[in-house]
Short mmCIF file of C-alpha atoms in Angstrom, two decimals:
data_model
loop_
_atom_site.label_atom_id
_atom_site.label_comp_id
_atom_site.label_asym_id
_atom_site.label_seq_id
_atom_site.Cartn_x
_atom_site.Cartn_y
_atom_site.Cartn_z
CA MET A 3 0.00 0.00 0.00
CA HIS A 4 2.46 2.56 -1.20
CA SER A 5 1.66 6.22 -1.50
CA MET A 6 4.24 8.95 -1.53
CA TYR A 7 4.37 12.66 -2.34
CA ILE A 8 7.66 14.54 -1.87
CA PRO A 9 8.63 18.03 -3.09
CA HIS A 10 11.06 18.23 -5.97
CA VAL A 11 12.09 20.60 -8.74
CA PHE A 12 9.79 20.64 -11.80
CA LEU A 13 11.53 19.74 -15.06
CA GLY A 14 9.77 20.00 -18.43
CA ALA A 15 6.27 19.15 -19.55
CA ILE A 16 4.41 16.09 -18.39
CA THR A 17 2.32 13.66 -20.41
CA ASN A 18 -1.09 12.16 -19.74
CA PRO A 19 -1.59 8.86 -17.89
CA ARG A 20 -2.47 5.68 -19.70
CA LEU A 21 -2.57 2.00 -18.85
CA THR A 22 0.68 0.11 -19.15
CA ALA A 23 1.32 -1.25 -22.62
CA GLY A 24 3.43 -4.26 -21.71
CA PRO A 25 5.97 -5.99 -19.47
CA ALA A 26 8.69 -3.39 -20.08
CA GLU A 27 6.60 -0.62 -18.54
CA ILE A 28 5.55 -2.86 -15.64
CA TRP A 29 9.23 -3.50 -14.93
CA ALA A 30 9.97 0.25 -15.15
CA ALA A 31 7.14 0.95 -12.69
CA ALA A 32 8.51 -1.72 -10.35
CA GLU A 33 11.95 -0.13 -10.54
CA LEU A 34 10.44 3.24 -9.61
CA LEU A 35 8.67 1.65 -6.62
CA HIS A 36 11.92 -0.05 -5.60
CA GLN A 37 13.84 3.23 -5.74
CA THR A 38 11.18 5.06 -3.75
CA PHE A 39 10.02 2.56 -1.15
CA GLY A 40 12.76 -0.09 -1.15
CA GLY A 41 11.95 -3.77 -1.35
CA SER A 42 12.63 -6.15 -4.19
CA GLN A 43 11.96 -4.95 -7.73
CA ILE A 44 10.75 -8.45 -8.64
CA ARG A 45 8.34 -8.39 -5.71
CA HIS A 46 6.93 -5.04 -6.84
CA ALA A 47 6.51 -6.32 -10.39
CA VAL A 48 4.62 -9.37 -9.17
CA SER A 49 2.49 -7.28 -6.82
CA LEU A 50 1.51 -4.91 -9.63
CA GLN A 51 0.20 -7.76 -11.78
CA ALA A 52 -1.01 -10.13 -9.06
CA PRO A 53 -2.00 -8.19 -5.92
CA PHE A 54 -3.88 -11.20 -4.61
CA LEU A 55 -0.48 -12.76 -3.78
CA ASP A 56 0.19 -10.03 -1.20
CA ALA A 57 -0.82 -10.39 2.43
CA ASN A 58 -3.11 -7.34 2.47
CA VAL A 59 -5.11 -6.80 5.64
CA PHE A 60 -7.53 -4.21 4.25
CA PHE A 61 -8.89 -5.84 1.11
CA ALA A 62 -9.12 -9.08 -0.86
CA PRO A 63 -8.43 -8.46 -4.57
CA TYR A 64 -10.55 -10.10 -7.23
CA LEU A 65 -8.66 -12.61 -9.40
CA ASN A 66 -10.73 -11.57 -12.39
CA PRO A 67 -10.70 -8.89 -13.76
CA ALA A 68 -7.03 -8.05 -13.56
CA PRO A 69 -5.79 -4.88 -11.83
CA LEU A 70 -5.28 -1.71 -13.87
CA ILE A 71 -1.76 -0.29 -13.85
CA ALA A 72 -1.44 3.36 -14.84
CA VAL A 73 1.80 4.88 -16.09
CA MET A 74 2.86 8.35 -17.17
CA PRO A 75 5.61 8.05 -19.79
CA GLY A 76 8.32 10.68 -19.85
CA ASN A 77 8.27 13.33 -22.54
CA GLU A 78 10.28 13.17 -25.74
CA GLU A 79 13.44 14.15 -23.88
CA GLN A 80 12.92 11.27 -21.44
CA GLU A 81 12.02 8.47 -23.81
CA GLY A 82 11.83 5.15 -22.04
CA LEU A 83 11.45 6.64 -18.55
CA LEU A 84 8.32 6.96 -16.43
CA ASP A 85 7.17 10.09 -14.64
CA GLY A 86 4.95 8.05 -12.37
CA ALA A 87 2.79 4.97 -11.92
CA ALA A 88 -0.18 3.78 -9.90
CA GLN A 89 -2.37 0.72 -9.48
CA VAL A 90 -6.11 0.42 -8.94
CA VAL A 91 -7.53 -2.93 -7.86
CA LEU A 92 -11.08 -4.25 -7.86
CA ALA A 93 -11.35 -5.65 -4.35
CA ARG A 94 -13.63 -6.67 -1.51
CA LEU A 95 -13.00 -4.85 1.74
CA ARG A 96 -11.98 -6.93 4.74
CA ALA A 97 -13.11 -6.49 8.32
CA ALA A 98 -9.97 -4.43 9.04
CA ALA A 99 -11.47 -1.65 6.89
CA GLY A 100 -14.52 -1.55 9.17
CA ALA A 101 -17.04 -4.19 10.10
CA GLU A 102 -19.86 -2.34 8.36
CA GLN A 103 -17.82 -2.12 5.14
CA ALA A 104 -16.63 -5.73 5.01
CA GLY A 105 -17.54 -7.47 1.76
CA ARG A 106 -18.14 -4.31 -0.28
CA SER A 107 -16.64 -4.15 -3.76
CA VAL A 108 -14.58 -0.99 -4.23
CA ALA A 109 -11.70 0.37 -6.28
CA PHE A 110 -8.59 0.32 -4.08
CA LEU A 111 -5.70 2.62 -5.08
CA GLN A 112 -2.14 1.69 -4.15
CA SER A 113 1.46 1.81 -5.37
CA VAL A 114 1.14 5.49 -6.29
CA VAL A 115 4.68 6.62 -7.06
CA VAL A 116 6.24 9.64 -8.79
CA ALA A 117 9.76 10.05 -10.16
CA PRO A 118 11.88 12.45 -8.07
CA SER A 119 12.21 14.92 -10.96
CA ARG A 120 8.41 15.10 -11.39
CA ARG A 121 7.18 15.58 -7.85
CA ARG A 122 5.06 18.61 -6.98
CA CYS A 123 4.00 19.16 -10.57
CA GLY A 124 0.63 17.40 -10.74
CA VAL A 125 1.70 13.88 -11.74
CA ALA A 126 0.15 12.19 -8.69
CA THR A 127 -3.12 14.12 -9.13
CA LYS A 128 -3.37 13.01 -12.75
CA LEU A 129 -2.63 9.40 -11.87
CA VAL A 130 -5.27 9.35 -9.13
CA SER A 131 -7.87 10.94 -11.42
CA TRP A 132 -7.10 8.42 -14.15
CA CYS A 133 -7.47 5.51 -11.73
CA GLU A 134 -10.83 6.83 -10.54
CA ALA A 135 -12.15 7.31 -14.09
CA SER A 136 -10.91 3.88 -15.17
CA ALA A 137 -12.51 2.21 -12.15
CA VAL A 138 -15.89 3.73 -12.98
CA ALA A 139 -15.58 2.81 -16.67
CA GLN A 140 -14.53 -0.77 -15.95
CA TRP A 141 -16.34 -1.82 -12.79
CA ALA A 142 -19.29 0.48 -12.04
CA GLU A 143 -21.85 -1.48 -14.06
CA THR A 144 -20.39 -4.98 -13.67
CA HIS A 145 -19.53 -4.88 -9.95
CA GLY A 146 -21.38 -1.86 -8.59
CA VAL A 147 -18.21 0.07 -7.76
CA ASP A 148 -19.04 3.60 -6.66
CA GLU A 149 -16.21 4.35 -4.23
CA ALA A 150 -12.42 4.50 -4.30
CA TRP A 151 -10.41 3.64 -1.19
CA LEU A 152 -6.76 3.97 -0.23
CA ALA A 153 -4.50 3.75 2.82
CA VAL A 154 -1.97 6.37 3.89
CA ALA A 155 0.77 5.49 6.36
CA ASP A 156 1.12 7.60 9.48
CA GLY A 157 3.60 10.42 8.98
CA ASN A 158 3.09 10.70 5.23
CA ASP A 159 1.54 14.16 5.47
CA GLY A 160 2.27 15.02 1.83
CA ALA A 161 0.23 12.09 0.52
CA ARG A 162 -2.54 12.81 3.01
CA SER A 163 -2.79 16.42 1.81
CA LEU A 164 -2.85 15.30 -1.81
CA TYR A 165 -5.75 12.91 -1.24
CA LEU A 166 -7.68 15.40 0.88
CA SER A 167 -7.41 17.93 -1.94
CA SER A 168 -8.58 15.22 -4.37
CA GLY A 169 -11.80 14.70 -2.40
CA TYR A 170 -10.88 11.73 -0.20
CA VAL A 171 -12.29 11.66 3.33
CA PRO A 172 -10.65 9.84 6.26
CA CYS A 173 -12.95 7.09 7.52
CA SER A 174 -10.87 5.07 9.99
CA HIS A 175 -7.41 4.64 11.45
CA THR A 176 -5.87 1.25 12.15
CA MET A 177 -2.47 -0.44 12.12
CA GLN A 178 -0.60 2.86 11.59
CA ASN A 179 -2.64 3.66 8.47
CA THR A 180 -5.44 6.10 7.75
CA LEU A 181 -8.07 4.67 5.45
CA MET A 182 -9.63 7.22 3.11
CA ARG A 183 -12.59 6.93 0.75
CA LYS A 184 -14.18 8.94 -2.03
CA HIS A 185 -17.52 8.59 -3.77
CA LEU A 186 -17.13 8.17 -7.52
CA GLY A 187 -20.01 9.78 -9.37
CA ALA A 188 -20.68 9.77 -13.10
CA SER A 189 -18.44 12.82 -13.44
CA ALA A 190 -15.45 10.69 -12.53
CA LEU A 191 -15.76 8.93 -15.86
CA GLY A 192 -14.62 12.02 -17.74
CA ALA A 193 -13.56 11.40 -21.29
CA THR A 194 -12.74 7.74 -20.71
CA LYS A 195 -14.83 5.53 -22.98
CA THR A 196 -14.74 1.81 -23.38
CA GLY A 197 -13.50 0.46 -26.67
CA THR A 198 -13.35 -3.02 -28.15
CA ALA A 199 -11.49 -5.97 -26.72
CA ARG A 200 -8.70 -7.17 -28.97
CA GLY A 201 -6.67 -10.30 -28.46
CA GLY A 202 -6.75 -10.32 -24.67
CA PHE A 203 -6.24 -6.55 -24.34
CA ARG A 204 -8.98 -3.95 -24.08
CA THR A 205 -8.27 -0.56 -25.62
CA HIS A 206 -9.90 2.73 -24.76
CA GLY A 207 -9.86 6.25 -26.15
CA GLY A 208 -8.26 7.49 -29.31
CA GLY A 209 -5.12 5.39 -29.21
CA LYS A 210 -2.70 8.27 -28.59
CA THR A 211 0.04 7.77 -26.06
CA ARG A 212 1.15 11.37 -25.60
CA GLY A 213 -0.56 14.73 -25.42
CA GLY A 214 -4.28 14.62 -26.23
CA GLY A 215 -6.31 11.51 -25.64
CA VAL A 216 -5.69 8.51 -23.51
CA ARG A 217 -5.02 4.93 -24.59
CA MET A 218 -5.61 2.22 -22.02
CA VAL A 219 -4.72 -1.42 -22.38
CA GLU A 220 -6.09 -3.78 -19.76
CA VAL A 221 -3.47 -6.23 -18.58
CA SER A 222 -4.34 -9.70 -19.87
CA GLU A 223 -5.18 -12.21 -17.17
CA THR A 224 -2.73 -14.61 -18.74
CA GLU A 225 0.06 -12.29 -17.61
CA VAL A 226 -1.16 -12.68 -14.05
CA ALA A 227 -1.66 -16.45 -13.92
CA THR A 228 -1.52 -18.34 -17.17
CA ALA A 229 -2.40 -21.58 -15.45
CA ILE A 230 -5.74 -20.24 -14.15
CA SER A 231 -8.64 -20.06 -16.56
CA ALA A 232 -11.27 -17.36 -16.23
CA GLU A 233 -13.79 -19.91 -15.02
CA ALA A 234 -11.44 -21.32 -12.38
CA ALA A 235 -10.55 -17.82 -11.19
CA GLU A 236 -14.23 -17.00 -10.66
CA VAL A 237 -14.77 -20.22 -8.70
CA VAL A 238 -11.73 -19.54 -6.48
CA GLN A 239 -12.88 -15.95 -5.91
CA GLU A 240 -16.41 -17.01 -4.98
CA LEU A 241 -15.05 -19.67 -2.61
CA GLY A 242 -12.75 -17.13 -0.97
CA ALA A 243 -15.67 -14.74 -0.50
CA GLU A 244 -17.75 -17.46 1.11
CA ILE A 245 -14.92 -18.35 3.50
CA ASP A 246 -14.46 -14.66 4.40
CA GLU A 247 -18.18 -14.36 5.11
CA VAL A 248 -18.16 -17.46 7.33
CA GLN A 249 -15.12 -16.15 9.21
CA ASP A 250 -16.67 -12.70 9.68
CA VAL A 251 -19.85 -14.23 11.12
CA ALA A 252 -17.91 -16.69 13.28
CA THR A 253 -15.46 -14.18 14.73
CA GLY A 254 -17.80 -11.34 15.70
CA ALA A 255 -16.87 -9.60 18.91
CA ASN A 256 -16.92 -12.68 21.12
CA ASP A 257 -14.03 -14.72 22.46
CA VAL A 258 -13.03 -17.87 20.61
CA GLY A 259 -15.13 -20.92 21.55
CA LEU A 260 -14.25 -24.59 21.43
CA GLY A 261 -16.58 -25.32 18.50
CA ARG A 262 -15.11 -22.55 16.41
CA ALA A 263 -11.56 -23.62 17.34
CA LEU A 264 -12.17 -27.18 16.16
CA ALA A 265 -13.85 -25.97 12.95
CA SER A 266 -10.90 -23.66 12.25
CA LEU A 267 -8.44 -26.48 12.95
CA MET A 268 -10.21 -28.81 10.52
CA ARG A 269 -10.38 -26.11 7.86
CA ASN A 270 -6.66 -25.32 8.14
CA VAL A 271 -5.66 -28.99 8.16
CA ALA A 272 -7.82 -29.57 5.08
CA THR A 273 -6.08 -26.67 3.31
CA GLN A 274 -2.65 -28.08 4.07
CA GLY A 275 -3.88 -31.50 2.96
CA MET A 276 -4.68 -30.00 -0.42
CA TYR A 277 -1.09 -28.70 -0.66
CA VAL A 278 0.23 -32.12 0.34
CA GLY A 279 -1.81 -33.67 -2.48
CA ILE A 280 -0.45 -31.20 -5.02
CA GLY A 281 3.13 -31.89 -3.93
CA ALA A 282 2.52 -35.64 -3.99
CA LEU A 283 1.19 -35.41 -7.55
CA GLY A 284 4.31 -33.51 -8.60
CA ILE A 285 6.57 -36.15 -7.07
CA SER A 286 4.57 -39.04 -8.56
CA PHE A 287 4.49 -37.72 -12.11
CA LEU A 288 7.62 -35.55 -12.40
CA LEU A 289 10.22 -37.45 -10.35
CA GLU A 290 9.23 -41.05 -9.71
CA PRO A 291 8.94 -42.13 -13.39
CA PHE A 292 12.54 -41.00 -13.95
CA GLY A 293 14.15 -42.81 -11.03
CA GLY A 294 13.24 -40.27 -8.39
CA PRO A 295 11.65 -41.00 -5.03
CA SER A 296 8.08 -42.10 -4.50
CA VAL A 297 5.88 -40.45 -1.90
CA ALA A 298 5.85 -43.72 0.03
CA ARG A 299 9.65 -43.85 0.24
CA LEU A 300 9.85 -40.21 1.28
CA LEU A 301 7.51 -40.96 4.17
CA GLY A 302 9.25 -44.19 5.14
CA LEU A 303 6.48 -46.47 3.88
CA PRO A 304 6.78 -49.63 1.75
CA SER A 305 7.07 -48.67 -1.91
CA THR A 306 4.34 -49.64 -4.33
CA SER A 307 5.73 -47.73 -7.29
CA PRO A 308 4.10 -48.58 -10.64
CA TRP A 309 7.17 -47.21 -12.39
CA LEU A 310 10.15 -49.00 -10.90
CA PRO A 311 10.97 -52.12 -8.82
CA SER A 312 11.27 -51.40 -5.11
CA THR A 313 15.05 -51.86 -5.21
CA VAL A 314 15.72 -49.35 -8.02
CA SER A 315 16.20 -45.68 -7.20
CA ILE A 316 18.84 -43.03 -7.62
CA ILE A 317 17.42 -41.26 -4.58
CA GLY A 318 16.75 -42.93 -1.26
CA THR A 319 17.07 -46.43 0.01
CA ALA A 320 14.78 -49.35 0.69
CA ALA A 321 11.90 -48.82 3.10
CA PRO A 322 13.21 -48.42 6.67
CA THR A 323 12.28 -50.61 9.63
CA SER A 324 9.97 -49.45 12.39
CA VAL A 325 13.03 -48.85 14.56
CA THR A 326 14.55 -46.59 11.90
CA VAL A 327 11.29 -44.69 11.54
CA GLY A 328 11.11 -44.16 15.30
CA PHE A 329 14.74 -43.05 15.45
CA GLU A 330 14.29 -40.50 12.65
CA CYS A 331 11.17 -39.03 14.26
CA LEU A 332 12.95 -38.86 17.63
CA LEU A 333 15.96 -37.22 15.98
CA GLY A 334 13.82 -34.49 14.45
CA LEU A 335 11.94 -33.81 17.69
CA SER A 336 15.18 -33.75 19.70
CA LEU A 337 16.73 -31.19 17.39
CA ALA A 338 13.56 -29.09 17.63
CA LEU A 339 13.73 -29.16 21.44
CA LEU A 340 17.41 -28.21 21.39
CA GLU A 341 16.67 -25.23 19.14
CA LEU A 342 13.70 -24.16 21.27
CA ASN A 343 15.93 -24.33 24.32
CA ARG A 344 18.55 -22.24 22.54
CA LEU A 345 15.89 -19.66 21.69
CA GLY A 346 14.67 -19.65 25.29
CA VAL A 347 11.05 -20.40 24.40
CA LEU A 348 10.54 -23.72 26.17
CA PRO A 349 7.88 -23.51 28.92
CA ASN A 350 9.52 -22.64 32.21
CA ALA A 351 8.83 -20.76 35.41
CA GLU A 352 10.37 -17.49 34.20
CA LEU A 353 8.30 -17.53 31.02
CA ALA A 354 5.14 -18.26 32.99
CA LYS A 355 5.82 -15.27 35.29
CA SER A 356 6.76 -12.87 32.50
CA ASP A 357 4.33 -10.17 31.42
CA ASP A 358 5.11 -10.50 27.71
CA ARG A 359 2.03 -9.92 25.59
CA LEU A 360 1.36 -10.87 22.02
CA GLN A 361 2.68 -8.49 19.40
CA TYR A 362 2.45 -9.07 15.65
CA THR A 363 2.97 -6.91 12.59
CA PRO A 364 -0.03 -6.86 10.19
CA ALA A 365 1.67 -9.35 7.84
CA GLN A 366 2.47 -11.67 10.74
CA ALA A 367 -1.06 -11.34 12.10
CA LEU A 368 -2.48 -12.34 8.73
CA GLN A 369 -0.25 -15.41 8.56
CA MET A 370 -0.76 -16.38 12.20
CA ALA A 371 -4.50 -15.70 12.44
CA PRO A 372 -5.14 -19.47 12.74
CA ILE A 373 -3.28 -19.54 16.07
CA TYR A 374 -5.96 -17.24 17.46
CA ARG A 375 -8.85 -19.13 15.93
CA ILE A 376 -7.46 -22.57 16.79
CA ALA A 377 -5.91 -22.20 20.24
CA ALA A 378 -7.15 -19.03 21.93
CA GLY A 379 -10.30 -20.79 23.15
CA PHE A 380 -8.32 -23.34 25.16
CA GLU A 381 -7.67 -22.56 28.80
CA ARG A 382 -5.18 -25.37 29.44
CA ALA A 383 -1.78 -25.80 27.83
CA PRO A 384 -2.17 -29.54 26.95
CA SER A 385 -5.31 -28.86 24.87
CA ALA A 386 -3.70 -25.89 23.16
CA LEU A 387 -0.52 -27.89 22.56
CA LEU A 388 -2.45 -30.74 20.93
CA SER A 389 -4.37 -28.45 18.56
CA LEU A 390 -1.26 -26.47 17.66
CA ALA A 391 0.73 -29.66 17.07
CA VAL A 392 -1.89 -31.02 14.67
CA TRP A 393 -1.97 -27.71 12.80
CA GLN A 394 1.81 -27.38 12.57
CA LEU A 395 2.24 -31.03 11.61
CA SER A 396 -0.04 -30.47 8.61
CA ILE A 397 1.97 -27.39 7.62
CA ALA A 398 5.28 -29.21 8.06
CA CYS A 399 4.08 -32.10 5.89
CA ALA A 400 2.98 -29.73 3.13
CA GLU A 401 6.15 -27.64 3.15
CA GLU A 402 8.59 -30.53 3.48
CA ILE A 403 6.95 -32.52 0.68
CA TYR A 404 7.29 -29.47 -1.54
CA TYR A 405 10.70 -28.04 -0.60
CA ARG A 406 12.56 -31.25 0.25
CA GLY A 407 10.52 -33.99 -1.41
CA LEU A 408 9.98 -32.19 -4.71
CA ILE A 409 12.43 -29.29 -5.10
CA GLN A 410 15.51 -30.71 -3.35
CA SER A 411 15.02 -34.19 -4.83
CA ALA A 412 14.63 -32.74 -8.33
CA MET A 413 17.78 -30.63 -7.91
CA ARG A 414 19.72 -33.68 -6.73
CA MET A 415 18.59 -35.68 -9.75
CA LEU A 416 19.79 -32.85 -11.99
CA SER A 417 23.11 -32.60 -10.14
CA LEU A 418 23.79 -36.31 -10.53
CA ALA A 419 22.80 -36.24 -14.19
CA ALA A 420 24.83 -33.13 -15.05
CA LEU A 421 27.92 -34.04 -13.00
CA PRO A 422 28.08 -37.84 -12.92
CA VAL A 423 31.74 -37.88 -11.89
CA ILE A 424 31.40 -35.92 -8.66
CA PRO A 425 31.03 -37.79 -5.36
CA PRO A 426 27.41 -38.27 -4.27
CA VAL A 427 28.10 -36.31 -1.09
CA LEU A 428 29.00 -33.21 -3.09
CA ALA A 429 25.89 -33.65 -5.21
CA GLU A 430 23.85 -32.96 -2.07
CA VAL A 431 25.22 -29.43 -1.60
CA PRO A 432 23.63 -27.47 -4.51
CA PRO A 433 20.13 -28.92 -3.91
CA ILE A 434 20.24 -28.06 -0.21
CA ILE A 435 21.40 -24.51 -0.95
CA LEU A 436 18.79 -23.88 -3.65
CA ALA A 437 15.87 -25.41 -1.73
CA SER A 438 16.76 -23.58 1.49
CA ALA A 439 17.21 -20.27 -0.39
CA LEU A 440 13.75 -20.66 -1.91
CA PHE A 441 12.36 -21.57 1.52
CA GLY A 442 13.90 -18.43 3.02
CA PHE A 443 12.77 -16.16 0.19
CA VAL A 444 9.14 -17.22 0.46
CA HIS A 445 9.08 -16.70 4.23
CA THR A 446 10.55 -13.17 4.16
CA GLU A 447 7.01 -11.89 3.54
CA PHE A 448 6.35 -12.45 7.24
CA SER A 449 9.37 -10.71 8.71
CA ALA A 450 9.04 -8.96 12.04
CA THR A 451 8.99 -5.45 10.56
CA ASP A 452 5.85 -3.42 10.00
CA THR A 453 5.41 -3.39 6.22
CA THR A 454 3.00 -0.44 6.36
CA ALA A 455 5.69 1.96 7.52
CA ASP A 456 6.92 5.03 5.67
CA THR A 457 9.90 5.33 3.35
CA THR A 458 12.51 5.65 6.10
CA ALA A 459 11.19 2.60 7.91
CA SER A 460 11.04 0.67 4.64
CA ARG A 461 14.84 0.72 4.56
CA VAL A 462 14.79 -0.82 8.03
CA GLU A 463 12.32 -3.35 6.64
CA ASP A 464 14.80 -4.31 3.92
CA VAL A 465 17.49 -4.98 6.54
CA GLU A 466 15.05 -6.99 8.66
CA GLN A 467 13.87 -9.00 5.68
CA LYS A 468 17.46 -9.86 4.79
CA ARG A 469 18.05 -11.01 8.37
CA TRP A 470 14.80 -12.98 8.30
CA PHE A 471 15.85 -14.56 5.01
CA VAL A 472 19.13 -15.73 6.54
CA VAL A 473 17.34 -17.19 9.59
CA THR A 474 14.63 -19.03 7.66
CA ALA A 475 17.07 -20.20 4.98
CA ALA A 476 19.27 -21.62 7.76
CA TYR A 477 16.32 -23.59 9.10
CA GLY A 478 15.61 -24.75 5.55
CA ALA A 479 19.21 -25.90 5.23
CA ALA A 480 18.90 -27.83 8.50
CA TYR A 481 15.78 -29.57 7.25
CA GLY A 482 17.53 -30.29 3.95
CA LEU A 483 20.56 -31.74 5.69
CA LEU A 484 18.33 -33.97 7.80
CA HIS A 485 16.61 -35.13 4.62
CA ALA A 486 19.95 -36.02 3.07
CA VAL A 487 21.47 -37.87 6.03
CA THR A 488 18.36 -39.93 6.79
CA GLY A 489 18.23 -41.74 3.48
CA HIS A 490 16.38 -38.94 1.66
CA ARG A 491 13.28 -39.42 3.75
CA LEU A 492 11.11 -36.68 5.24
CA LEU A 493 10.38 -38.07 8.69
CA ALA A 494 13.14 -36.23 10.57
CA PRO A 495 12.65 -32.89 8.72
CA ILE A 496 8.88 -33.01 9.27
CA CYS A 497 9.28 -33.75 12.98
CA MET A 498 11.88 -31.01 13.51
CA HIS A 499 9.84 -28.51 11.45
CA ALA A 500 6.58 -29.30 13.25
CA GLY A 501 8.19 -29.51 16.68
CA LEU A 502 9.99 -26.18 16.35
CA ASN A 503 6.94 -24.29 15.09
CA THR A 504 4.65 -25.92 17.66
CA GLY A 505 6.95 -24.71 20.44
CA LEU A 506 6.99 -21.17 19.02
CA CYS A 507 3.20 -21.19 18.67
CA LEU A 508 2.79 -22.44 22.24
CA ARG A 509 4.90 -19.50 23.42
CA ASP A 510 2.59 -17.15 21.52
CA TRP A 511 -0.45 -18.92 23.01
CA GLN A 512 0.96 -18.17 26.47
CA ARG A 513 1.32 -14.54 25.46
CA MET A 514 -2.26 -14.53 24.17
CA ARG A 515 -3.46 -15.63 27.61
CA LYS A 516 -1.89 -12.43 29.01
CA THR A 517 -3.36 -10.18 26.31
CA SER A 518 -6.82 -8.69 26.65
CA SER A 519 -9.61 -9.90 24.36
CA SER A 520 -10.01 -6.43 22.86
CA ASP A 521 -6.29 -6.24 22.05
CA LEU A 522 -6.39 -9.70 20.48
CA ARG A 523 -9.34 -8.77 18.28
CA ALA A 524 -7.49 -5.62 17.22
CA ILE A 525 -4.33 -7.58 16.38
CA PHE A 526 -6.18 -10.17 14.30
CA ASN A 527 -8.91 -7.82 12.97
CA GLU A 528 -11.63 -9.96 14.52
#
């Protein structure tokens, strides 16, 4: 939710906004966001085209239609550069935007950015006006959109003044952001008129890219997710809306009950079971037919492979005995306990007496919301521990089957095929590094820094995300090493992964017991 407005010297004439014409301009807009707010340029590029991949606490983007990305190309003297960019997303508001607004379809503006040489010369105002007009033209009739919303981080007084002068009215303040809204009447449409769809792109206006007239090209959905058809996207969106509605009704303003906790546990376990099934399909059809491991071997079960005899495999060994299975599980749990002891989070008298209360950033709260719904209703530690262990075991199974069972195994197969003369031990190193790096990169989204902070704090966020990447990648490397030394099975990594996260979640459950119900509902937007 970027929005920035900083004084700068005006240089030359500016052009009119239009919708991005292709990947090159999306990449240029991402570079501008990277230079202004920090963060990865690749992450910004993905967020511009697929905002539903972000952990946004204020709204849930529609998968279809795609977001509209506005750009302002530089003038003739700045060919190839952008004066500014912005994104407007068709989205449903979440409860964090206000209980009475939850579920409404609105146009949500974000990622408004202006080049340093073009600030304070009307670029942001033009971009915002274009986004409003485009939202009305695209979504007013089809989705009933009649309002534009945005979020301004605390301390960003320049952006706040800009939006106030553009007609936006503050409506709430939460999580260090002021939410602002504006009614979009028919006048917002302006000169924007819908044209004819052509080959996956929809054009508007007279086709000019500079000066008079505006040409808009709607980003094709295939650029967002080529593997998702329009029909599948609608089904997923409708299912997500139904789940949000059920959660909004279930949460309310009351404390978590046992029935709701069990329902939430089953729902989360079922979700992870779906991911396990996807990973298992990948292993069965992409690795096993070519001499890779079967799912049964990875889990220490007797192999019933239809592809190969049980004694043939370039990865793994024959099925282990029950003693071996027990040893590997015990090994993983022991390592988890040692790490929890090192971190100082094992239950003890000092922890029980401490007054530490639960604190999460918005991104962490979104990821860890199940801990509130699953365990907050339990008064006793054994009941909470059991529910958390089941939840974390399902997550560990899903992640280990993907990162170790699929990714690391595939990389090892490639290493052995590409470098047949190297010792097998050395062939383990590149797969562990690559799989753990991917594991760390994915989990940096939930670093312990507030991602809604201003530009100065965003630099701190970059440092924290790099530290978080190193920490999570190190854990990924530990799981990968366990996978390698235990006959390329997943029992030890799963047990260490689940045991470590269960201990951390139990610590947070203890902190929840010392946090007021009102504070908990504020943290998790319940």
